[in-house]
Structure formats: structure tokens, C-alpha cells
Amino acid sequence: MSATPPRRMEPPVIPVAEPFWAATRERRLVVQWCLECDRPVFYPRENCPLCLSTNLEWRDCSGEGSLYSFTVNHLSGNPTGAEGPFPVAIVELAEGFRMMSNVVNCPLEHLEVDMALRVTWEELSDGRNYPLFEPAGGTA
Amino acid sequence: MIDQALRDAGLSIKDVDGVCHAGSSMQLAEYLGVHPRFTDSTMTGGSSFEVHVEHAAAAIAAGLADVVISVYASTPRGDRARAGTGGGGRRGGPPPGMGPNPGLEWEMPAGIRLPMGAYALAATRHMAKYGTTAEQLAQIAVSTREWATMNPKARYQSPITIDDVLNSPMQSSPLHLLDCCLVTDGAGAFVMTSAERAKSLAKAPAYVLGVGTCHDHSMISQMPDLTTTAGTVSGPAAFSMAGIKAGDVDLLMGYDSFTITALLHLEDLGFCGKGEGGPFAEDGRLGPGGSLPMNTNGGGLSYTHPGMYGMFLLVEAVRQLRGECGQRQVPGAEIAVAHGSGGVLSCMSTVVLGAEAALS
Ligand SMILES: [Zn+2]
């Protein structure tokens, strides 16, 4: 019940994820890639969770994806700073990994599983940007 | 609670040489003055106690222990009242343990409310992929409440309708308030020993016929498939060990933190096909008089849910196999399955229990 609207909870940075967050300063979405398995690794790790290789590199993502699932949170204590009910999403990226985020610029009634999404960004207090997703064709 | 369980079994604390606890078995043993030669602090959330049964059975079979206890007690409701808040103390993310909790970096900033939001994500995907309806999910809450009307210890005992569920406040879509478990105080304990020793004790034993466990993620965003749980591994493993099929089960105690949780168990344990949980639950077959009695104590949805509910699955299964359940007794129950779910649909652990008659 504070007088000022709540800000988004800002994610901490574990050392292995520093390149991910550094790229967000340029509004680039990157992902670790296992060169042994030829597949993405997310969230960032020291080792590939399939083969335990450390032969990983960072690659740029297209920023395109689809809505794997979502829930509209009606509860109080909103840590995203949004007003009222807001959608929490798991987004399936075109590169073949999933991340949790929010869908923005989309009326709640237009949310649909498997709808096409693209990344957009919200500035954090330290110059990083938080990856959000919006309908691929722009505002729905 | 432990004293009651031991007396129920006709044993005393002096007989105990194995201790399980979903926190610190060392603390528990010290408190009780037990110096156990088998110890297990396995903590997999709500399924911890099914895992304890599995481990205790293996330990007893291997000669590591003769009498093993596990106990659970939690007072979230009382704590909340004492704190004078309307909540906010719910656990925020996967349990810490190994370095930084990745949920803080990769989930919590999106504002997911845990654990509820995780189950809501599973429900949304299931509804989109298989056509499961809010009414079908609600029917699980309705059938479970029908059982609760016959359990004088249940927190909620008045019948409800599908409309009651659908008209209850939306929490994290598509889950309404009545799709969600309670927050109550509660406690339970079990005592395990060898089948041979159990024969001479105070009560008819429930035999552990089969066990199985599997977990496939910790954070919900890492779950391989939001509509399929690791119960597809733990269930068949337990059923195979017990030499049973789904059709042999007289009672399913299926962890119901949310209606979707129970629906996924029906599919993943093979009571119906993948995606068919909605229609399967629809005709009320899970309620009194139905073909698959489920959660006869009233479940986490209506009886009790102090946070890690798996202990109560075991307690009710044993009571049913002993014929101690009065009005809600499943006639002639010989095989009961307690299927625990811990974390956010993360760790599934299945225990098949049988009455004496199931051994032949
Ligand atoms: Zn690899």
C-alpha cells in the first residue's frame, strides 16, 4: 500500500549470466549455445545441461517467439509495476528455448497460446533492459 | 504426533532406529532423543513423504533400520494470524540451497505468484492443447468437496457447485480461488517396519507394494512439457514394482494443491489418456460412489494443506486400507495409491499401498 507505484523487481546477475545482461544494455537478446550439442542453453550455466560441455558461446537471438503459456495474475503485490491484472508468460523462442517474461502491448482478451511474439524492452535502473514480449505484428 | 503414530502401531520411541524429516532429521532425532542408524532429510516439497516411504522401505529391506518414522507439522495459518497480515509470506520460488536461487533472476522479475502461477501456466497450456474446460477443472473441486462433507475434520464441509468454483475470485487465470488448496495448520506422522515385524503389532499393516520417484525441473519455466509431469516415470515404476495396473486401484490419493495438479496425475498415472483428464473427471467418477474414489479425506482442496501435503495422502490411504474411515470408507479398499507432487509439478513420487488381502 505504498504511495508510489511499485517498480519491477530487478533481477540479480549471477556471474555466468553477465554477458546476457550486458547485451541487454544494447537491447540485444543473446543465449548460450552448446557447440557440442548444437543447441541453446538457458538459463545461463557453466556447463551444458545435456552433455556437461563447457564449450559454450553466446549468440544473438532473433527476438521472435511464441506464447507457450500464460497466466493473468489478479493478485496483489504486483512486482512488475503494471496496474491491475497482468500476464505472466512463458515464451518459446525461435531458437528453441523458453523464458519467463510478460506480454505487453496486448489486451488481455487477445492473449492466445501459441500466438507469435517479438521481444521488446523495459529499461531497468542500472542501464540494463528487461526483455518483454509483444504481439509480433505490433499492438494487437 | 509421533507418539500417537507409534502407539497406533503398538511401538515405542525406543524401537525407532530410523528417522526421516523434510528439513533436518538431525534436529528431529535430537528433539526425540533418538540416535538413528538410518537418517534421511530428503526435502522435495509436498512429495517428500512419499520419497521417505521409498527410502525407508529400501533401508528396512537392506537391514539399515528396523523401525523408521517420518513426521510433518506446520502452522502457516496460525503463523499468518499471529503476523496479522493477509498473506504475503508464501514461499517465493524454488527452495534455496545451491548458491543463488535462479528463480530470482529468471522468474520472479516477471511477477509470477508462486506456487499458484506455475500451476496456472500448466492449466492454460492444457486447456489450449486439449480443450480442457474450466468446468472440468471445477468438477474436481466439487467431487473433492463431496468427500469432505463426510470428513468431520475437514476445514470445508459444505457442498459446492461448479458455478461456485467459477464464480469464486480469479487468482491467477485460469485458476479461481476454489481451484486452489487451503492454507491450514496440520500434522501427520507414519511408522514403517518390516512386513514380518508388522504382523505382530497393534494394527493391521498397510504394505508398501511399490514405489517410484522422478523430478524433471525445479523452476516451472524449465519444465520440459507443461502438460506432462514426471509422474509418467514415477507412476509406471511404482505400478510395475507392485504388479498392478491402474484398473486395480481402489483409491487414488492424488496430490491436489490445485485442480490442475490432480487432473495431470489422472493422465500421467494412466487412469486415462493424455489430454483426457477433463472428460474423465467430468462425470463425477472421482467422488463418492464413483468408479475411482480420489482424495476421500477432502484433499488439499477442502480438508487440509499446511504447505507440504504429501503426508496426508499416506495417512488417508492407510486409514482406508484399514477400514477406519467411517461414512467415507471405500468399501473393500485393498489397493491405494498415494501420489505426491513437490515443488511446482517438479518432484513426483508414487507409493502403492496394499491391505493384507492385496498380497495374495
Ligand atoms: Zn551440450
Short mmCIF file of C-alpha atoms in Angstrom, two decimals, chain B residues 7 43 48 83 98 104 106 133 136 144 168 186 193 199 213 219 222 230 236 246 253-254 289 322 347 353 360:
data_model
loop_
_atom_site.label_atom_id
_atom_site.label_comp_id
_atom_site.label_asym_id
_atom_site.label_seq_id
_atom_site.Cartn_x
_atom_site.Cartn_y
_atom_site.Cartn_z
CA ARG B 7 1.04 -46.04 19.89
CA MET B 43 13.14 -32.41 1.00
CA SER B 48 8.90 -35.51 0.49
CA ALA B 83 1.66 -11.96 11.98
CA MET B 98 22.83 -24.33 -4.01
CA LEU B 104 15.21 -14.63 -8.52
CA TRP B 106 14.77 -15.69 -14.33
CA THR B 133 -12.51 -26.56 -19.70
CA GLN B 136 -13.99 -29.80 -15.92
CA THR B 144 -13.40 -33.49 -3.65
CA SER B 168 -15.05 -17.55 -6.91
CA GLY B 186 -1.80 -29.62 10.24
CA THR B 193 8.84 -51.53 9.82
CA LYS B 199 2.39 -58.82 11.67
CA THR B 213 10.10 -41.15 -7.89
CA MET B 219 11.53 -23.83 -11.89
CA GLN B 222 12.26 -25.24 -17.10
CA ALA B 230 7.43 -36.77 -14.10
CA PRO B 236 4.65 -46.78 -14.02
CA ALA B 246 -4.41 -48.50 -12.99
CA MET B 253 -4.78 -40.15 -3.15
CA GLY B 254 -3.51 -37.71 -5.78
CA GLY B 289 -19.93 -43.73 -5.38
CA ARG B 322 -7.70 -50.49 7.42
CA CYS B 347 9.12 -33.97 -8.00
CA LEU B 353 -0.04 -49.47 -0.62
CA SER B 360 -2.33 -62.88 -2.28
#
